[in-house]
């Protein structure tokens, strides 16, 4: 009997954001090439002859699920809390916006991504989100409350 195995799929997406009220240069509108590491953990399928025999989950299935539930929405978007002065201009000009209702720090983004992937019923262990080549935030699936990260409990919008 095999024990649990961790597998990881890496995604990248480009996005812009602006941290209103930040004391440093992140208060400017700017962008990142984010790198997302999705770690899943489970016991590989043992059923002989099954398409997924020996897999925790097929990498192709991970790719499709993560793209569908997250990356397609965030890639080349403006990641908005909702208080950015530029938001109205972007929306009225048809530019892509992901209205998230929380301050778009890498910590909050990682928590949001972990929550969304748990909702997508993936056997999630953790997500690590790189905002720059030297900065990342990591959230363990076990640390994500069932009803979502705490910032969603304080009157955020339901813009999903
Ligand atoms: Zn930034």
XYZ file of N, CA and C and ligand atoms in Angstrom:
481
model
N 0.849 -1.200 0.000
C 0.000 0.000 0.000
C 0.882 1.247 0.000
N 0.639 2.111 -0.956
C 1.414 3.350 -1.028
C 0.926 4.357 -0.005
N 1.855 5.151 0.482
C 1.480 6.259 1.343
C 1.088 7.459 0.492
N 0.707 8.506 1.156
C 0.355 9.726 0.433
C 1.574 10.308 -0.273
N 1.316 10.871 -1.422
C 2.365 11.503 -2.231
C 1.929 12.925 -2.552
N 2.877 13.858 -2.521
C 2.587 15.233 -2.937
C 2.973 15.409 -4.390
N 2.139 16.107 -5.144
C 2.467 16.469 -6.518
C 2.256 17.974 -6.660
N 3.010 18.570 -7.555
C 2.945 20.026 -7.710
C 2.848 20.409 -9.171
N 1.958 21.323 -9.466
C 1.846 21.889 -10.814
C 2.059 23.397 -10.698
N 2.847 23.935 -11.622
C 3.200 25.355 -11.564
C 2.525 26.121 -12.696
N 1.963 27.260 -12.339
C 1.279 28.127 -13.296
C 1.903 29.519 -13.215
N 1.787 30.265 -14.296
C 2.149 31.681 -14.226
C 1.006 32.500 -14.819
N 0.858 33.692 -14.295
C -0.100 34.631 -14.891
C 0.402 36.051 -14.645
N 0.019 36.933 -15.548
C 0.399 38.340 -15.446
C -0.813 39.131 -14.990
N -0.580 40.049 -14.062
C -1.702 40.853 -13.585
C -1.187 42.161 -13.002
N -2.101 43.129 -12.938
C -1.781 44.439 -12.364
C -2.567 44.630 -11.075
N -2.024 45.457 -10.207
C -2.783 45.846 -9.013
C -2.228 47.152 -8.461
N -2.884 47.643 -7.430
C -2.499 48.902 -6.808
C -2.947 48.844 -5.359
N -2.012 49.019 -4.441
C -2.354 48.938 -3.017
C -2.574 50.353 -2.479
N -3.845 50.743 -2.481
C -4.206 52.079 -1.998
C -3.842 52.192 -0.514
N -3.168 53.276 -0.175
C -2.818 53.515 1.223
C -1.506 52.902 1.654
N -0.831 52.195 0.743
C 0.465 51.611 1.098
C 1.511 52.710 1.200
N 2.423 52.548 2.151
C 3.400 53.615 2.396
C 4.506 53.661 1.348
N 4.682 52.584 0.607
C 5.792 52.513 -0.341
C 5.337 52.532 -1.780
N 6.182 51.989 -2.657
C 5.921 52.114 -4.094
C 4.774 51.224 -4.579
N 4.305 50.305 -3.727
C 3.158 49.475 -4.129
C 1.859 50.267 -4.195
N 1.902 51.553 -3.772
C 0.709 52.387 -3.934
C 0.529 52.824 -5.383
N 1.557 52.615 -6.205
C 1.441 52.912 -7.640
C 0.804 51.737 -8.369
N 0.111 52.052 -9.438
C -0.405 50.991 -10.308
C 0.791 50.292 -10.958
N 0.865 48.971 -10.808
C 2.005 48.231 -11.346
C 1.594 46.782 -11.561
N 2.493 45.983 -12.130
C 2.131 44.603 -12.432
C 3.183 43.598 -12.001
N 2.775 42.343 -12.011
C 3.680 41.243 -11.675
C 3.439 40.080 -12.630
N 4.479 39.289 -12.836
C 4.283 37.950 -13.376
C 4.268 37.024 -12.168
N 3.067 36.621 -11.800
C 2.908 35.747 -10.635
C 3.247 34.311 -11.009
N 3.870 33.616 -10.091
C 4.084 32.165 -10.262
C 3.322 31.464 -9.146
N 2.499 30.513 -9.539
C 1.641 29.811 -8.581
C 2.024 28.332 -8.533
N 2.385 27.867 -7.345
C 2.687 26.446 -7.150
C 1.515 25.815 -6.400
N 0.849 24.894 -7.047
C -0.289 24.198 -6.444
C 0.178 22.799 -6.042
N 0.160 22.534 -4.742
C 0.595 21.228 -4.244
C -0.631 20.428 -3.804
N -0.779 19.257 -4.386
C -1.877 18.359 -4.035
C -1.288 17.137 -3.356
N -2.062 16.518 -2.492
C -1.546 15.375 -1.747
C -2.621 14.307 -1.636
N -2.229 13.085 -1.908
C -3.193 12.003 -1.790
C -2.523 10.663 -2.037
N -3.314 9.622 -1.928
C -2.823 8.273 -2.186
C -3.046 7.970 -3.670
N -2.002 7.581 -4.385
C -2.173 7.278 -5.808
C -3.221 6.192 -6.036
N -3.952 6.334 -7.143
C -4.981 5.352 -7.511
C -4.316 3.985 -7.702
N -4.907 2.957 -7.101
C -4.297 1.629 -7.162
C -5.046 0.668 -8.089
N -6.206 1.078 -8.543
C -7.029 0.181 -9.350
C -6.323 -0.190 -10.659
N -6.020 -1.485 -10.837
C -5.289 -1.899 -12.051
C -6.090 -1.569 -13.310
N -5.423 -1.021 -14.285
C -6.074 -0.725 -15.544
C -6.814 0.592 -15.589
N -6.961 1.238 -14.415
C -7.623 2.548 -14.375
C -6.735 3.563 -15.091
N -7.360 4.491 -15.775
C -6.604 5.526 -16.498
C -5.644 6.263 -15.570
N -6.057 6.462 -14.319
C -5.248 7.211 -13.365
C -4.434 6.314 -12.437
N -4.292 5.033 -12.779
C -3.501 4.129 -11.919
C -2.106 4.721 -11.719
N -1.712 4.834 -10.447
C -0.392 5.371 -10.131
C -0.340 6.887 -10.006
N -1.438 7.552 -10.344
C -1.499 9.016 -10.193
C -2.229 9.373 -8.906
N -1.800 10.467 -8.263
C -2.649 11.117 -7.268
C -3.780 11.797 -8.026
N -3.390 12.544 -9.055
C -4.334 13.171 -9.992
C -3.538 13.500 -11.246
N -4.143 13.274 -12.365
C -3.472 13.513 -13.643
C -3.080 15.000 -13.756
N -1.835 15.271 -14.132
C -1.398 16.670 -14.247
C -2.266 17.453 -15.235
N -2.739 16.768 -16.262
C -3.617 17.435 -17.233
C -4.921 17.883 -16.596
N -5.426 17.064 -15.666
C -6.665 17.422 -14.965
C -6.430 18.595 -14.016
N -5.264 18.593 -13.339
C -4.935 19.723 -12.452
C -4.906 21.007 -13.265
N -4.225 20.945 -14.397
C -4.057 22.121 -15.249
C -5.421 22.671 -15.676
N -6.282 21.782 -16.125
C -7.599 22.226 -16.598
C -8.410 22.839 -15.455
N -8.396 22.188 -14.291
C -9.190 22.666 -13.162
C -8.703 24.009 -12.627
N -7.381 24.155 -12.506
C -6.834 25.386 -11.941
C -7.016 26.546 -12.917
N -6.841 26.254 -14.187
C -7.066 27.316 -15.186
C -8.512 27.769 -15.158
N -9.406 26.793 -15.139
C -10.839 27.080 -15.201
C -11.322 27.823 -13.955
N -10.850 27.398 -12.789
C -11.390 27.976 -11.564
C -10.650 29.241 -11.140
N -9.484 29.527 -11.713
C -8.695 30.662 -11.243
C -7.947 31.445 -12.303
N -7.015 30.755 -12.940
C -6.007 31.462 -13.737
C -6.635 32.225 -14.903
N -7.658 31.634 -15.521
C -8.301 32.323 -16.645
C -8.915 33.653 -16.205
N -9.365 33.704 -14.953
C -9.983 34.921 -14.446
C -8.944 35.984 -14.080
N -7.777 35.537 -13.607
C -6.783 36.481 -13.090
C -5.777 36.940 -14.135
N -5.532 36.115 -15.148
C -4.467 36.417 -16.107
C -4.795 37.662 -16.928
N -3.832 38.567 -17.002
C -3.974 39.831 -17.735
C -5.163 40.664 -17.253
N -5.449 40.538 -15.969
C -6.524 41.329 -15.363
C -5.933 42.367 -14.417
N -6.750 43.348 -14.084
C -6.451 44.248 -12.975
C -7.085 43.626 -11.740
N -6.260 43.308 -10.749
C -6.754 42.669 -9.527
C -7.214 43.771 -8.588
N -8.521 43.887 -8.421
C -9.074 45.051 -7.736
C -9.670 44.711 -6.387
N -9.431 45.607 -5.424
C -10.158 45.530 -4.164
C -11.510 46.219 -4.324
N -11.486 47.268 -5.121
C -12.725 48.018 -5.348
C -12.591 49.489 -5.003
N -11.477 49.862 -4.337
C -11.304 51.262 -3.922
C -10.291 52.012 -4.792
N -9.895 51.408 -5.920
C -8.883 52.028 -6.765
C -9.540 53.063 -7.695
N -9.012 54.279 -7.711
C -9.594 55.315 -8.588
C -9.615 54.911 -10.060
N -8.673 54.082 -10.489
C -8.582 53.710 -11.900
C -9.641 52.665 -12.288
N -10.270 52.074 -11.286
C -11.170 50.946 -11.542
C -12.309 51.299 -12.503
N -12.933 52.435 -12.274
C -14.073 52.816 -13.095
C -13.666 52.998 -14.558
N -12.509 53.622 -14.759
C -12.013 53.827 -16.127
C -11.766 52.492 -16.819
N -11.156 51.568 -16.096
C -10.871 50.252 -16.686
C -12.166 49.530 -17.035
N -13.115 49.549 -16.111
C -14.377 48.845 -16.355
C -15.147 49.463 -17.512
N -15.165 50.797 -17.559
C -15.962 51.445 -18.612
C -15.309 51.301 -19.986
N -14.003 51.017 -20.000
C -13.327 50.845 -21.295
C -13.255 49.370 -21.698
N -13.839 48.503 -20.893
C -13.875 47.088 -21.246
C -12.611 46.332 -20.919
N -11.715 46.939 -20.152
C -10.478 46.260 -19.760
C -10.793 45.172 -18.726
N -10.005 44.121 -18.731
C -10.283 42.969 -17.854
C -9.991 43.308 -16.398
N -10.975 43.084 -15.548
C -10.854 43.354 -14.119
C -11.304 42.119 -13.344
N -10.547 41.743 -12.329
C -11.003 40.716 -11.389
C -11.299 41.439 -10.078
N -12.573 41.667 -9.812
C -12.971 42.398 -8.607
C -13.013 41.417 -7.439
N -12.036 41.543 -6.537
C -11.826 40.521 -5.514
C -12.333 40.924 -4.129
N -12.494 42.209 -3.896
C -13.069 42.747 -2.654
C -12.121 42.702 -1.453
N -10.872 42.313 -1.674
C -9.894 42.382 -0.582
C -8.631 43.069 -1.099
N -7.810 43.561 -0.182
C -6.554 44.196 -0.571
C -5.663 43.129 -1.206
N -5.174 43.414 -2.404
C -4.558 42.361 -3.209
C -3.068 42.162 -2.902
N -2.776 41.963 -1.624
C -1.419 41.572 -1.235
C -1.212 40.113 -1.627
N 0.034 39.691 -1.696
C 0.293 38.307 -2.086
C -0.225 37.335 -1.015
N -0.239 37.785 0.233
C -0.777 36.948 1.313
C -2.277 36.682 1.083
N -3.010 37.771 0.828
C -4.452 37.621 0.611
C -4.755 36.857 -0.675
N -3.943 37.082 -1.700
C -4.146 36.370 -2.959
C -3.938 34.864 -2.762
N -2.901 34.507 -2.011
C -2.631 33.085 -1.769
C -3.774 32.438 -0.987
N -4.302 33.159 0.001
C -5.425 32.627 0.791
C -6.665 32.458 -0.090
N -6.904 33.433 -0.945
C -8.046 33.363 -1.862
C -7.907 32.167 -2.806
N -6.714 31.993 -3.362
C -6.481 30.888 -4.293
C -6.663 29.543 -3.588
N -6.142 29.433 -2.377
C -6.298 28.176 -1.632
C -7.770 27.878 -1.389
N -8.520 28.911 -1.039
C -9.957 28.735 -0.795
C -10.672 28.281 -2.065
N -10.370 28.932 -3.181
C -11.034 28.580 -4.439
C -10.702 27.154 -4.867
N -9.468 26.733 -4.660
C -9.079 25.385 -5.083
C -9.658 24.325 -4.149
N -9.819 24.667 -2.878
C -10.520 23.745 -1.981
C -11.980 23.602 -2.411
N -12.571 24.710 -2.800
C -13.959 24.675 -3.284
C -14.091 23.834 -4.547
N -13.028 23.802 -5.345
C -13.045 23.034 -6.593
C -12.822 21.544 -6.328
N -12.786 21.182 -5.044
C -12.707 19.774 -4.629
C -11.403 19.109 -5.047
N -10.338 19.896 -5.131
C -9.024 19.306 -5.367
C -8.439 18.843 -4.023
N -7.644 17.766 -4.020
C -7.014 17.318 -2.765
C -5.836 18.226 -2.418
N -6.174 19.473 -2.118
C -5.158 20.517 -1.961
C -4.361 20.345 -0.674
N -3.060 20.484 -0.787
C -2.199 20.534 0.399
C -1.795 21.978 0.691
N -1.324 22.685 -0.347
C -0.896 24.070 -0.150
C -0.838 24.804 -1.478
N -0.826 26.123 -1.380
C -0.475 26.936 -2.538
C 0.640 27.880 -2.111
N 1.565 28.062 -3.030
C 2.623 29.059 -2.831
C 2.541 30.009 -4.012
N 2.385 31.292 -3.702
C 2.258 32.294 -4.755
C 3.463 33.223 -4.714
N 4.206 33.216 -5.827
C 5.369 34.103 -5.967
C 4.904 35.396 -6.617
N 5.164 36.517 -5.943
C 4.810 37.815 -6.514
C 5.989 38.376 -7.303
N 7.172 38.095 -6.837
C 8.401 38.456 -7.541
C 9.326 37.243 -7.438
N 10.452 37.249 -8.152
C 11.361 36.087 -8.055
C 11.922 35.861 -6.653
N 11.755 36.833 -5.737
C 12.320 36.669 -4.399
C 11.274 36.777 -3.286
N 9.985 36.828 -3.641
C 8.949 37.012 -2.618
C 7.768 36.090 -2.862
N 7.407 35.319 -1.844
C 6.225 34.484 -1.983
C 5.453 34.432 -0.679
N 4.192 33.992 -0.792
C 3.355 33.691 0.373
C 2.811 32.281 0.185
N 2.722 31.554 1.280
C 2.233 30.177 1.222
C 1.064 30.013 2.177
N 0.048 29.292 1.723
C -1.108 28.993 2.579
C -1.364 27.493 2.519
N -1.454 26.878 3.680
C -1.785 25.451 3.752
C -3.298 25.297 3.697
N -3.752 24.311 2.958
C -5.193 24.087 2.830
C -5.843 23.906 4.201
N -5.119 23.254 5.104
C -5.674 22.986 6.439
C -5.929 24.272 7.217
N -5.285 25.365 6.824
C -5.445 26.630 7.535
C -6.540 27.518 6.941
N -7.170 27.045 5.862
C -8.233 27.836 5.241
C -9.563 27.467 5.880
N -10.248 28.419 6.516
C -11.552 28.117 7.113
C -12.546 27.666 6.035
N -13.474 26.816 6.415
C -14.433 26.261 5.452
C -15.246 27.357 4.770
N -15.479 28.464 5.497
C -16.279 29.541 4.900
C -15.402 30.634 4.297
N -14.123 30.316 4.076
C -13.266 31.248 3.357
C -12.390 32.071 4.276
N -11.420 32.753 3.684
C -10.523 33.614 4.455
C -11.303 34.685 5.203
N -10.760 35.146 6.307
C -11.515 36.023 7.208
C -11.924 37.337 6.559
N -11.124 37.816 5.585
C -11.498 39.096 4.994
C -12.833 39.017 4.277
N -13.276 37.792 3.938
C -14.548 37.650 3.246
C -15.723 37.701 4.220
N -15.422 37.655 5.507
C -16.497 37.641 6.507
C -16.886 39.037 6.944
N -16.166 40.026 6.474
C -16.398 41.380 6.954
C -16.971 42.267 5.865
N -18.063 41.876 5.324
C -18.802 42.735 4.410
C -18.194 42.912 3.048
N -17.405 41.970 2.589
C -16.876 42.056 1.234
C -18.010 41.858 0.229
N -17.737 42.150 -1.021
C -18.797 41.987 -2.005
C -18.872 40.542 -2.467
N -20.001 40.198 -3.047
C -20.180 38.850 -3.574
C -20.097 38.899 -5.080
N -18.911 39.221 -5.556
C -18.769 39.512 -6.977
C -18.291 38.299 -7.746
N -18.388 37.120 -7.156
C -17.880 35.919 -7.849
C -18.652 35.677 -9.113
Zn 2.592 44.503 -6.402
